[in-house]
Backbone as a chain_set.jsonl record, in Angstrom:
{"seq": "MRLRLADGERVIVKTRAHRRVLLGPSIALLLVSAATGYVTGLLGRTGLPGPLERALPFLQAAVPVTALVLVLAWCVVPLVRWVTTWTYLTNRRLVVRRGMAGREQWELPLVLVRGIDVKQSMAQRGSGAGSLVLHAGGRPNVLANMPAVHRFAELVTDAIEGPRWPAPLHGVEIEGDPNTDWMGNG", "coords": {"N": [[-16.926, -1.877, 28.565], [-17.243, -5.106, 29.635], [-15.675, -8.314, 29.198], [-17.685, -10.958, 28.207], [-18.239, -13.904, 29.908], [-18.59, -17.436, 29.761], [-20.364, -19.916, 31.735], [-18.273, -21.224, 34.184], [-16.031, -20.37, 32.875], [-12.977, -18.584, 32.993], [-10.848, -15.698, 33.197], [-7.504, -15.846, 32.362], [-5.296, -14.337, 31.526], [-5.022, -10.884, 30.78], [-4.007, -8.735, 28.373], [-2.094, -6.472, 26.28], [-0.665, -5.512, 23.091], [2.926, -5.357, 23.004], [4.612, -2.503, 24.333], [6.531, -1.594, 22.632], [5.56, -1.293, 20.094], [4.83, 1.292, 19.888], [7.068, 2.706, 19.336], [7.714, 3.398, 16.632], [5.577, 5.298, 15.982], [6.356, 7.241, 17.886], [8.881, 8.067, 16.983], [8.07, 9.068, 14.519], [6.555, 11.263, 15.392], [8.566, 12.899, 16.47], [10.101, 13.408, 14.136], [8.218, 14.679, 12.43], [7.657, 16.932, 13.975], [10.194, 18.166, 14.053], [10.628, 18.635, 11.291], [8.48, 20.332, 10.744], [9.11, 22.559, 12.33], [11.528, 23.303, 11.101], [10.732, 23.925, 8.422], [8.864, 25.954, 8.927], [10.526, 27.871, 10.081], [12.19, 28.34, 7.874], [10.378, 29.452, 6.077], [9.915, 31.808, 7.365], [12.025, 33.442, 6.889], [13.635, 36.315, 5.427], [13.839, 37.633, 2.092], [13.05, 35.617, 0.291], [12.676, 33.686, -2.752], [10.769, 35.055, -5.531], [8.315, 33.541, -6.495], [7.934, 31.87, -4.289], [7.611, 33.693, -2.246], [5.228, 34.896, -2.986], [3.469, 32.825, -2.59], [3.561, 32.538, 0.107], [1.577, 33.141, 2.24], [-0.271, 31.025, 1.837], [1.446, 28.781, 2.146], [2.317, 29.125, 4.799], [0.008, 28.548, 6.155], [-0.496, 25.971, 5.262], [1.597, 24.351, 6.181], [1.385, 23.858, 9.117], [-1.14, 22.593, 9.064], [-0.69, 20.348, 7.46], [1.229, 19.103, 9.079], [-0.35, 18.522, 11.317], [-2.209, 16.691, 10.229], [-0.45, 14.604, 9.536], [0.574, 13.915, 12.083], [-1.77, 13.038, 13.324], [-2.411, 10.806, 11.669], [-0.051, 9.194, 11.731], [0.703, 9.016, 14.401], [-1.32, 9.498, 16.476], [-3.499, 7.812, 15.734], [-2.265, 5.141, 15.709], [-1.607, 5.064, 18.466], [-4.134, 5.248, 19.764], [-5.274, 2.924, 18.719], [-3.599, 1.019, 19.924], [-4.116, 1.468, 22.652], [-6.804, 0.778, 22.838], [-6.998, -1.909, 22.211], [-7.213, -5.146, 23.334], [-6.039, -8.309, 24.509], [-7.357, -11.297, 25.542], [-6.894, -14.205, 27.424], [-8.621, -16.98, 28.168], [-9.737, -19.847, 30.06], [-10.958, -21.254, 28.082], [-10.93, -19.997, 25.565], [-9.354, -17.723, 23.224], [-9.372, -14.286, 22.996], [-9.532, -11.345, 21.106], [-10.04, -7.996, 21.404], [-11.02, -4.994, 19.865], [-11.232, -1.436, 19.629], [-13.348, 1.371, 20.696], [-15.988, 2.853, 20.74], [-17.363, 1.596, 18.487], [-17.044, -1.746, 18.517], [-14.852, -4.418, 17.795], [-14.524, -7.893, 17.723], [-12.545, -10.773, 17.988], [-12.432, -14.233, 18.15], [-11.0, -17.299, 19.273], [-11.604, -20.534, 19.842], [-9.999, -22.607, 22.19], [-9.964, -25.34, 21.859], [-9.712, -25.757, 19.176], [-7.11, -25.24, 18.489], [-4.19, -26.489, 17.11], [-1.488, -26.315, 17.116], [1.317, -24.379, 18.296], [3.449, -21.701, 17.663], [6.322, -19.662, 18.258], [7.587, -16.63, 17.196], [10.337, -14.501, 16.851], [11.946, -11.452, 16.187], [15.26, -10.023, 15.944], [15.18, -7.538, 17.242], [12.88, -7.839, 18.77], [13.6, -9.83, 20.56], [15.206, -8.632, 22.501], [13.392, -7.247, 24.084], [11.695, -9.186, 24.914], [9.38, -9.555, 23.564], [7.241, -10.809, 20.899], [5.868, -12.707, 18.138], [3.01, -14.664, 18.356], [2.039, -17.61, 16.981], [-0.773, -19.302, 16.212], [-1.929, -22.347, 15.238], [-4.775, -23.246, 13.694], [-7.692, -24.632, 12.344], [-6.585, -25.111, 9.828], [-5.125, -22.897, 9.089], [-2.721, -20.346, 9.924], [-3.004, -18.25, 12.805], [-2.06, -15.151, 13.765], [-0.758, -13.441, 16.497], [0.599, -10.531, 16.888], [3.547, -8.969, 18.239], [3.37, -9.676, 21.018], [3.723, -9.243, 24.515], [6.211, -10.724, 26.647], [6.311, -13.228, 25.258], [7.034, -15.975, 25.262], [6.259, -16.871, 27.807], [3.536, -16.316, 27.603], [2.856, -18.134, 25.596], [3.29, -20.513, 27.003], [1.233, -20.288, 28.903], [-1.002, -20.406, 27.214], [-0.698, -23.007, 26.224], [-0.975, -24.46, 28.63], [-3.64, -23.793, 29.204], [-4.926, -24.995, 27.05], [-4.388, -27.685, 27.49], [-5.805, -28.057, 29.792], [-7.346, -29.049, 32.95], [-5.457, -31.356, 34.903], [-5.713, -34.922, 34.766], [-6.37, -37.309, 37.272], [-9.091, -35.169, 37.69], [-10.187, -33.093, 40.375], [-13.468, -33.435, 41.689], [-15.843, -31.588, 42.965], [-14.323, -31.479, 45.308], [-13.628, -34.114, 45.662], [-11.509, -36.729, 44.822], [-11.436, -38.427, 41.744], [-11.628, -41.808, 41.359], [-10.856, -44.814, 39.717], [-11.108, -47.878, 37.816], [-8.416, -48.573, 35.758], [-8.803, -50.242, 33.588], [-11.341, -49.976, 32.608], [-13.809, -48.12, 30.74], [-15.272, -44.785, 30.699], [-17.925, -45.34, 31.138], [-17.984, -47.598, 32.589], [-17.62, -49.965, 31.279], [-15.792, -52.891, 30.593]], "CA": [[-17.692, -3.099, 28.428], [-16.448, -6.236, 30.078], [-15.741, -9.541, 28.413], [-18.707, -11.881, 28.7], [-17.692, -15.234, 30.117], [-19.548, -18.527, 29.923], [-20.284, -20.555, 33.049], [-17.04, -21.975, 34.382], [-14.916, -19.756, 32.15], [-12.294, -17.543, 33.766], [-9.761, -15.016, 32.499], [-6.172, -16.181, 32.856], [-4.433, -13.185, 31.234], [-5.525, -9.764, 29.974], [-2.807, -7.996, 27.981], [-2.145, -5.789, 24.98], [0.609, -5.615, 22.377], [4.065, -4.768, 23.707], [4.702, -1.048, 24.127], [7.512, -1.297, 21.583], [4.849, -0.922, 18.865], [4.692, 2.75, 19.894], [8.356, 3.312, 18.989], [7.575, 4.021, 15.311], [4.829, 6.549, 16.103], [7.129, 8.232, 18.651], [9.895, 8.604, 16.069], [7.342, 9.889, 13.539], [6.204, 12.527, 16.047], [9.783, 13.718, 16.532], [10.476, 13.838, 12.788], [7.233, 15.656, 11.944], [7.868, 18.171, 14.738], [11.435, 18.793, 13.586], [10.424, 19.125, 9.922], [7.567, 21.481, 10.818], [9.894, 23.687, 12.84], [12.503, 23.711, 10.089], [10.04, 24.567, 7.294], [8.296, 27.209, 9.43], [11.654, 28.807, 10.181], [12.625, 28.654, 6.516], [9.385, 30.357, 5.49], [9.955, 33.08, 8.081], [13.203, 34.217, 6.47], [13.429, 37.376, 4.432], [14.567, 37.451, 0.839], [12.663, 34.387, -0.401], [12.437, 33.888, -4.184], [9.476, 35.65, -5.873], [7.152, 32.642, -6.459], [7.771, 31.374, -2.923], [7.101, 34.793, -1.428], [3.816, 35.102, -3.333], [2.705, 31.705, -2.021], [3.874, 32.484, 1.533], [0.403, 32.978, 3.115], [-0.783, 29.664, 1.678], [2.41, 27.841, 2.722], [2.326, 29.266, 6.256], [-1.182, 27.851, 6.655], [-0.443, 24.562, 4.862], [2.598, 23.595, 6.954], [0.828, 23.278, 10.346], [-2.251, 21.685, 8.754], [-0.056, 19.103, 7.019], [1.833, 18.487, 10.265], [-1.438, 17.984, 12.135], [-2.728, 15.492, 9.559], [0.564, 13.552, 9.672], [0.612, 13.476, 13.485], [-2.979, 12.235, 13.554], [-2.332, 9.53, 10.948], [1.115, 8.379, 12.077], [0.962, 8.952, 15.842], [-2.511, 9.387, 17.316], [-4.262, 6.611, 15.369], [-1.643, 3.944, 16.291], [-1.709, 5.107, 19.928], [-5.512, 4.9, 20.129], [-5.443, 1.505, 18.383], [-2.896, 0.243, 20.943], [-4.803, 1.635, 23.936], [-8.138, 0.168, 22.811], [-6.928, -3.314, 21.802], [-6.869, -6.042, 24.438], [-6.044, -9.742, 24.245], [-7.749, -12.067, 26.719], [-6.763, -15.654, 27.394], [-9.439, -17.622, 29.191], [-9.492, -21.283, 30.08], [-11.649, -21.881, 26.95], [-10.764, -19.317, 24.279], [-8.486, -16.561, 23.095], [-10.231, -13.216, 22.492], [-8.896, -10.054, 20.83], [-11.069, -6.952, 21.283], [-10.501, -3.72, 19.354], [-12.157, -0.325, 19.481], [-14.033, 1.953, 21.849], [-17.425, 2.987, 20.488], [-17.663, 0.421, 17.687], [-16.096, -2.745, 18.979], [-14.629, -5.594, 16.954], [-14.034, -8.967, 18.575], [-12.098, -11.987, 17.305], [-12.328, -15.305, 19.133], [-10.491, -18.593, 18.835], [-11.741, -21.553, 20.88], [-8.723, -23.298, 22.383], [-10.057, -26.732, 21.398], [-9.367, -25.796, 17.753], [-5.677, -24.992, 18.305], [-3.439, -27.724, 16.875], [-0.059, -26.068, 17.281], [1.703, -23.025, 18.689], [4.828, -21.313, 17.351], [6.74, -18.329, 18.69], [8.553, -16.028, 16.275], [10.912, -13.267, 17.377], [13.029, -10.812, 15.445], [16.359, -9.634, 16.835], [14.72, -6.414, 18.061], [11.883, -8.32, 19.721], [14.238, -10.647, 21.585], [15.701, -7.787, 23.586], [12.298, -6.825, 24.96], [10.893, -10.346, 25.287], [8.154, -9.583, 22.758], [7.303, -11.683, 19.741], [4.592, -13.065, 17.521], [2.503, -15.973, 18.711], [1.329, -18.173, 15.832], [-1.659, -20.382, 16.632], [-2.393, -23.096, 14.07], [-6.131, -23.742, 13.929], [-8.54, -24.593, 11.157], [-5.806, -25.179, 8.601], [-4.405, -21.661, 8.772], [-2.124, -19.735, 11.114], [-3.559, -17.021, 13.372], [-0.884, -14.492, 14.332], [-0.883, -12.357, 17.469], [1.895, -9.867, 16.737], [4.119, -8.135, 19.303], [2.87, -10.028, 22.347], [4.756, -9.123, 25.543], [6.58, -11.984, 27.304], [5.65, -14.161, 24.343], [7.264, -17.375, 25.648], [5.392, -17.128, 28.962], [2.161, -16.334, 27.098], [2.696, -19.42, 24.897], [3.138, -21.531, 28.051], [-0.109, -20.155, 29.473], [-1.951, -20.922, 26.216], [-0.545, -24.464, 26.232], [-1.601, -24.956, 29.859], [-5.093, -23.639, 29.076], [-5.39, -25.996, 26.085], [-4.319, -29.001, 28.125], [-6.864, -28.095, 30.798], [-6.98, -29.641, 34.242], [-4.803, -32.668, 34.839], [-6.545, -36.04, 35.188], [-7.776, -37.172, 37.595], [-9.474, -33.843, 38.166], [-11.071, -33.153, 41.537], [-14.863, -33.137, 41.407], [-16.457, -31.144, 44.214], [-13.438, -31.8, 46.42], [-13.407, -35.55, 45.759], [-10.703, -37.263, 43.734], [-12.111, -39.488, 41.002], [-10.82, -43.015, 41.266], [-11.531, -45.792, 38.872], [-10.319, -48.965, 37.287], [-7.835, -48.155, 34.49], [-9.187, -51.161, 32.525], [-12.711, -49.718, 32.181], [-14.014, -46.786, 30.184], [-16.007, -43.874, 31.562], [-19.258, -45.88, 31.418], [-17.837, -48.794, 33.406], [-17.486, -51.157, 30.438], [-14.441, -53.419, 30.65]], "C": [[-16.785, -4.273, 28.761], [-16.636, -7.432, 29.153], [-16.787, -10.465, 29.032], [-18.11, -13.28, 28.749], [-18.82, -16.245, 30.269], [-19.41, -19.09, 31.336], [-19.015, -21.392, 33.128], [-15.836, -21.41, 33.656], [-14.299, -18.664, 33.015], [-11.153, -16.962, 32.94], [-8.446, -15.394, 33.166], [-5.252, -14.979, 32.7], [-5.225, -12.155, 30.431], [-4.305, -8.911, 29.658], [-3.072, -7.25, 26.68], [-0.78, -5.951, 24.339], [1.703, -4.908, 23.176], [4.176, -3.287, 23.366], [5.717, -0.662, 23.058], [6.839, -0.946, 20.257], [4.639, 0.585, 18.783], [5.999, 3.455, 19.549], [8.285, 4.023, 17.64], [6.771, 5.31, 15.354], [5.571, 7.632, 16.89], [8.201, 8.879, 17.78], [9.231, 9.489, 15.018], [6.963, 11.238, 14.133], [7.412, 13.456, 16.119], [10.164, 14.256, 15.156], [9.51, 14.88, 12.224], [7.413, 16.984, 12.669], [9.109, 18.908, 14.254], [11.259, 19.379, 12.182], [9.505, 20.347, 9.907], [8.302, 22.721, 11.309], [10.872, 24.217, 11.811], [11.821, 24.479, 8.952], [9.418, 25.892, 7.731], [9.381, 28.267, 9.572], [12.151, 29.25, 8.822], [11.665, 29.644, 5.851], [9.372, 31.725, 6.176], [11.139, 33.95, 7.706], [12.804, 35.308, 5.486], [14.228, 37.041, 3.181], [14.263, 36.141, 0.149], [12.48, 34.677, -1.886], [10.989, 34.338, -4.432], [8.288, 34.706, -5.8], [6.878, 32.124, -5.043], [7.188, 32.452, -2.019], [5.627, 35.068, -1.733], [2.933, 34.006, -2.72], [2.861, 31.611, -0.507], [2.635, 32.365, 2.426], [-0.199, 31.57, 3.038], [0.138, 28.655, 2.359], [2.431, 27.915, 4.244], [1.094, 28.616, 6.886], [-1.099, 26.35, 6.383], [0.512, 23.742, 5.722], [2.008, 23.048, 8.255], [-0.343, 22.326, 10.099], [-1.705, 20.33, 8.31], [0.56, 18.362, 8.201], [0.76, 17.846, 11.143], [-1.999, 16.697, 11.533], [-1.74, 14.334, 9.709], [0.634, 13.025, 11.1], [-0.618, 12.629, 13.805], [-2.848, 10.851, 12.925], [-1.219, 8.628, 11.464], [1.323, 8.197, 13.57], [-0.299, 8.681, 16.665], [-3.297, 8.115, 17.004], [-3.587, 5.339, 15.893], [-1.722, 3.906, 17.82], [-3.107, 4.704, 20.385], [-5.778, 3.426, 19.84], [-4.79, 0.628, 19.453], [-3.652, 0.286, 22.275], [-6.13, 0.874, 23.963], [-8.148, -1.28, 22.329], [-6.43, -4.157, 22.969], [-6.929, -7.488, 23.965], [-6.34, -10.455, 25.557], [-7.472, -13.538, 26.45], [-7.624, -16.182, 28.525], [-9.108, -19.109, 29.175], [-10.193, -22.006, 28.927], [-11.35, -21.26, 25.592], [-9.75, -18.191, 24.386], [-9.328, -15.494, 22.415], [-9.386, -11.972, 22.28], [-10.024, -9.066, 20.591], [-10.408, -5.656, 20.862], [-11.612, -2.689, 19.36], [-12.78, 0.144, 20.771], [-15.54, 1.961, 21.601], [-17.921, 1.795, 19.668], [-16.624, -0.625, 18.007], [-16.06, -3.931, 18.021], [-14.039, -6.662, 17.859], [-13.716, -10.191, 17.729], [-11.905, -13.046, 18.377], [-11.776, -16.565, 18.486], [-10.678, -19.576, 19.986], [-10.45, -22.369, 20.978], [-8.772, -24.749, 21.918], [-9.692, -26.864, 19.925], [-7.87, -25.653, 17.491], [-4.939, -26.323, 18.206], [-1.935, -27.544, 17.023], [0.204, -24.609, 17.606], [3.162, -22.815, 18.323], [5.07, -19.918, 17.898], [7.782, -17.84, 17.702], [9.016, -14.706, 16.865], [11.98, -12.748, 16.435], [14.131, -10.477, 16.447], [15.918, -8.512, 17.772], [13.722, -6.878, 19.121], [12.515, -9.123, 20.847], [14.7, -9.83, 22.775], [14.618, -7.383, 24.565], [11.426, -7.996, 25.418], [9.597, -10.465, 24.507], [8.327, -10.562, 21.604], [5.919, -11.942, 19.198], [4.236, -14.487, 17.917], [1.667, -16.463, 17.536], [0.546, -19.384, 16.323], [-2.2, -21.062, 15.379], [-3.751, -23.714, 14.403], [-6.915, -23.638, 12.631], [-7.77, -24.559, 9.858], [-5.075, -23.905, 8.233], [-3.818, -21.076, 10.055], [-2.847, -18.448, 11.511], [-2.43, -16.36, 14.147], [-1.302, -13.387, 15.289], [0.484, -11.688, 17.518], [2.254, -9.052, 17.978], [3.533, -8.408, 20.678], [3.994, -9.856, 23.364], [4.992, -10.481, 26.206], [5.988, -13.165, 26.535], [5.862, -15.622, 24.736], [6.385, -17.758, 26.836], [3.93, -17.201, 28.518], [1.885, -17.652, 26.372], [2.535, -20.563, 25.9], [1.736, -21.496, 28.654], [-1.176, -20.668, 28.508], [-1.897, -22.444, 26.196], [-1.198, -25.068, 27.468], [-3.125, -24.87, 29.779], [-5.67, -24.67, 28.109], [-5.429, -27.373, 26.73], [-5.37, -29.158, 29.206], [-6.396, -28.726, 32.086], [-6.386, -31.032, 34.052], [-5.759, -33.744, 35.364], [-5.809, -36.838, 36.225], [-8.074, -35.801, 38.195], [-10.366, -33.976, 39.394], [-12.49, -32.745, 41.134], [-15.542, -32.835, 42.732], [-15.633, -31.592, 45.415], [-13.142, -33.275, 46.569], [-12.578, -35.984, 44.561], [-11.466, -38.409, 43.067], [-11.158, -40.668, 40.904], [-11.58, -44.01, 40.4], [-10.569, -46.855, 38.411], [-9.751, -48.543, 35.938], [-8.229, -49.051, 33.32], [-10.623, -50.953, 32.05], [-12.807, -48.314, 31.603], [-14.881, -45.961, 31.132], [-17.413, -44.364, 31.913], [-19.187, -47.145, 32.26], [-17.714, -50.073, 32.606], [-16.035, -51.605, 30.416], [-13.932, -53.955, 29.424]], "O": [[-15.688, -4.399, 28.218], [-17.626, -7.535, 28.428], [-16.77, -10.718, 30.236], [-17.553, -13.773, 27.768], [-19.87, -15.943, 30.835], [-18.454, -18.777, 32.046], [-18.727, -22.179, 32.226], [-14.728, -21.924, 33.808], [-15.008, -17.915, 33.686], [-10.569, -17.642, 32.097], [-8.296, -15.276, 34.383], [-4.512, -14.635, 33.622], [-5.991, -12.498, 29.531], [-3.639, -8.418, 30.568], [-4.132, -7.384, 26.068], [0.151, -6.464, 24.96], [1.43, -3.975, 23.931], [3.871, -2.873, 22.248], [5.748, 0.49, 22.627], [7.479, -0.363, 19.382], [4.305, 1.103, 17.718], [6.032, 4.683, 19.479], [8.757, 5.154, 17.524], [7.219, 6.325, 14.821], [5.429, 8.817, 16.59], [8.404, 10.092, 17.833], [9.765, 10.54, 14.664], [7.042, 12.257, 13.446], [7.297, 14.654, 15.861], [10.51, 15.43, 15.023], [9.94, 15.855, 11.609], [7.333, 18.045, 12.05], [9.084, 20.124, 14.065], [11.696, 20.499, 11.92], [9.729, 21.286, 9.144], [8.13, 23.809, 10.759], [11.031, 25.428, 11.659], [12.278, 25.554, 8.565], [9.446, 26.86, 6.971], [9.171, 29.428, 9.221], [12.497, 30.417, 8.637], [12.093, 30.56, 5.149], [8.864, 32.693, 5.611], [11.239, 35.088, 8.166], [11.777, 35.225, 4.812], [15.177, 36.258, 3.224], [15.136, 35.592, -0.524], [12.158, 35.809, -2.249], [10.096, 34.037, -3.64], [7.319, 35.019, -5.108], [5.723, 31.961, -4.65], [6.377, 32.167, -1.139], [4.866, 35.433, -0.837], [1.778, 34.256, -2.376], [2.334, 30.68, 0.102], [2.648, 31.525, 3.326], [-0.589, 30.998, 4.056], [-0.334, 27.769, 3.071], [2.55, 26.888, 4.913], [1.144, 28.181, 8.037], [-1.578, 25.546, 7.183], [0.264, 22.562, 5.968], [2.121, 21.844, 8.487], [-0.522, 21.36, 10.841], [-2.2, 19.286, 8.736], [0.43, 17.143, 8.315], [0.953, 16.743, 11.654], [-2.236, 15.726, 12.251], [-2.148, 13.205, 9.981], [0.741, 11.817, 11.308], [-0.507, 11.61, 14.486], [-3.138, 9.842, 13.568], [-1.421, 7.423, 11.618], [2.059, 7.297, 13.973], [-0.335, 7.74, 17.458], [-3.718, 7.412, 17.924], [-4.277, 4.508, 16.483], [-1.886, 2.835, 18.405], [-3.245, 3.897, 21.304], [-6.438, 2.75, 20.63], [-5.356, -0.392, 19.848], [-3.806, -0.738, 22.941], [-6.531, 0.378, 25.016], [-9.22, -1.825, 22.063], [-5.357, -3.907, 23.518], [-7.76, -7.848, 23.131], [-5.658, -10.243, 26.559], [-7.78, -14.051, 25.375], [-7.392, -15.874, 29.694], [-8.296, -19.567, 28.37], [-10.057, -23.221, 28.788], [-11.501, -21.925, 24.567], [-9.351, -17.773, 25.473], [-9.935, -15.752, 21.376], [-8.614, -11.581, 23.156], [-10.857, -9.256, 19.705], [-9.38, -5.258, 21.41], [-12.778, -3.009, 19.129], [-12.761, -0.546, 21.791], [-16.276, 1.167, 22.188], [-18.807, 1.064, 20.113], [-15.434, -0.403, 17.786], [-17.087, -4.381, 17.512], [-13.158, -6.377, 18.67], [-14.502, -10.596, 16.872], [-11.28, -12.782, 19.405], [-12.044, -16.859, 17.321], [-9.991, -19.472, 21.002], [-9.884, -22.77, 19.961], [-7.731, -25.332, 21.613], [-9.392, -27.965, 19.463], [-7.413, -25.92, 16.38], [-5.041, -27.173, 19.091], [-1.193, -28.525, 17.052], [-0.57, -23.722, 17.245], [4.013, -23.649, 18.632], [4.154, -19.1, 17.992], [8.745, -18.546, 17.403], [8.209, -13.894, 17.318], [12.815, -13.508, 15.944], [13.949, -10.631, 17.654], [16.242, -8.53, 18.959], [13.721, -6.368, 20.241], [12.02, -9.102, 21.973], [14.603, -10.273, 23.92], [14.891, -7.194, 25.75], [10.515, -7.809, 26.224], [8.801, -11.371, 24.754], [9.421, -11.075, 21.365], [4.923, -11.455, 19.733], [5.06, -15.397, 17.822], [0.702, -15.81, 17.14], [1.124, -20.365, 16.789], [-2.854, -20.423, 14.555], [-3.864, -24.582, 15.269], [-6.8, -22.649, 11.907], [-8.267, -24.021, 8.868], [-4.461, -23.834, 7.168], [-4.356, -21.288, 11.142], [-3.25, -17.66, 10.656], [-1.899, -16.948, 15.089], [-2.095, -12.512, 14.942], [1.419, -12.218, 18.119], [1.385, -8.521, 18.668], [3.231, -7.475, 21.423], [5.119, -10.282, 23.102], [4.072, -11.292, 26.31], [5.261, -13.988, 27.092], [4.955, -16.436, 24.56], [5.827, -18.855, 26.864], [3.174, -18.045, 28.999], [0.805, -18.224, 26.514], [1.74, -21.477, 25.679], [1.126, -22.539, 28.888], [-2.146, -21.295, 28.933], [-2.938, -23.101, 26.156], [-1.899, -26.075, 27.37], [-3.821, -25.775, 30.237], [-6.777, -25.166, 28.32], [-6.379, -28.133, 26.542], [-5.786, -30.277, 29.507], [-5.199, -28.918, 32.297], [-6.773, -31.775, 33.151], [-6.522, -33.499, 36.299], [-4.609, -37.034, 36.035], [-7.379, -35.344, 39.101], [-11.209, -34.871, 39.453], [-12.68, -31.825, 40.338], [-15.785, -33.741, 43.529], [-16.186, -32.032, 46.423], [-12.462, -33.664, 47.519], [-12.9, -35.65, 43.421], [-12.062, -39.25, 43.741], [-10.03, -40.539, 40.429], [-12.81, -44.02, 40.376], [-9.358, -46.741, 38.597], [-10.519, -48.186, 35.045], [-8.017, -48.673, 32.168], [-11.085, -51.683, 31.173], [-12.006, -47.435, 31.923], [-15.184, -46.399, 32.242], [-18.025, -43.874, 32.862], [-20.223, -47.71, 32.612], [-17.705, -51.161, 33.182], [-15.137, -50.781, 30.239], [-12.795, -54.424, 29.38]]}, "num_chains": 1, "name": "protein.A"}
């Protein structure tokens, strides 16, 4: 499903969170795989203590099921969330869309933005990622882990400022007396 745009609205940037957000799920996948292999190997040994040997059929079934649940929760869900979340910057608004079948959409009209801050941790600086904080409506709206966050902040600022005056109107430059208002009153 495409983003619906109003007349005269155009998409400037379509992006998603920086791929560094997948580092944690990748490490979790490695750790769960290693732990599953270790415990499976441990349960396959001979000479286990009596209570452990009696519970062996249950444990041999529980280990892969537990590993599967952990991989789904810690790896697959964050990956699907990352793949299905997009951030759009148009010349009028900022839109964050999440989900595939059931879609959630958050919008912020750019005319409401009163300030922009960029926050970066030491780890984020190396990759150019960071959090973009948009101050609107008396509260901050945070877009975490944005790629090329400084460039994105520049694009948001340019979109907020809009076209430079005098703006061309149907190929004609607007000229006027600087001492009169838009209605011609002096």
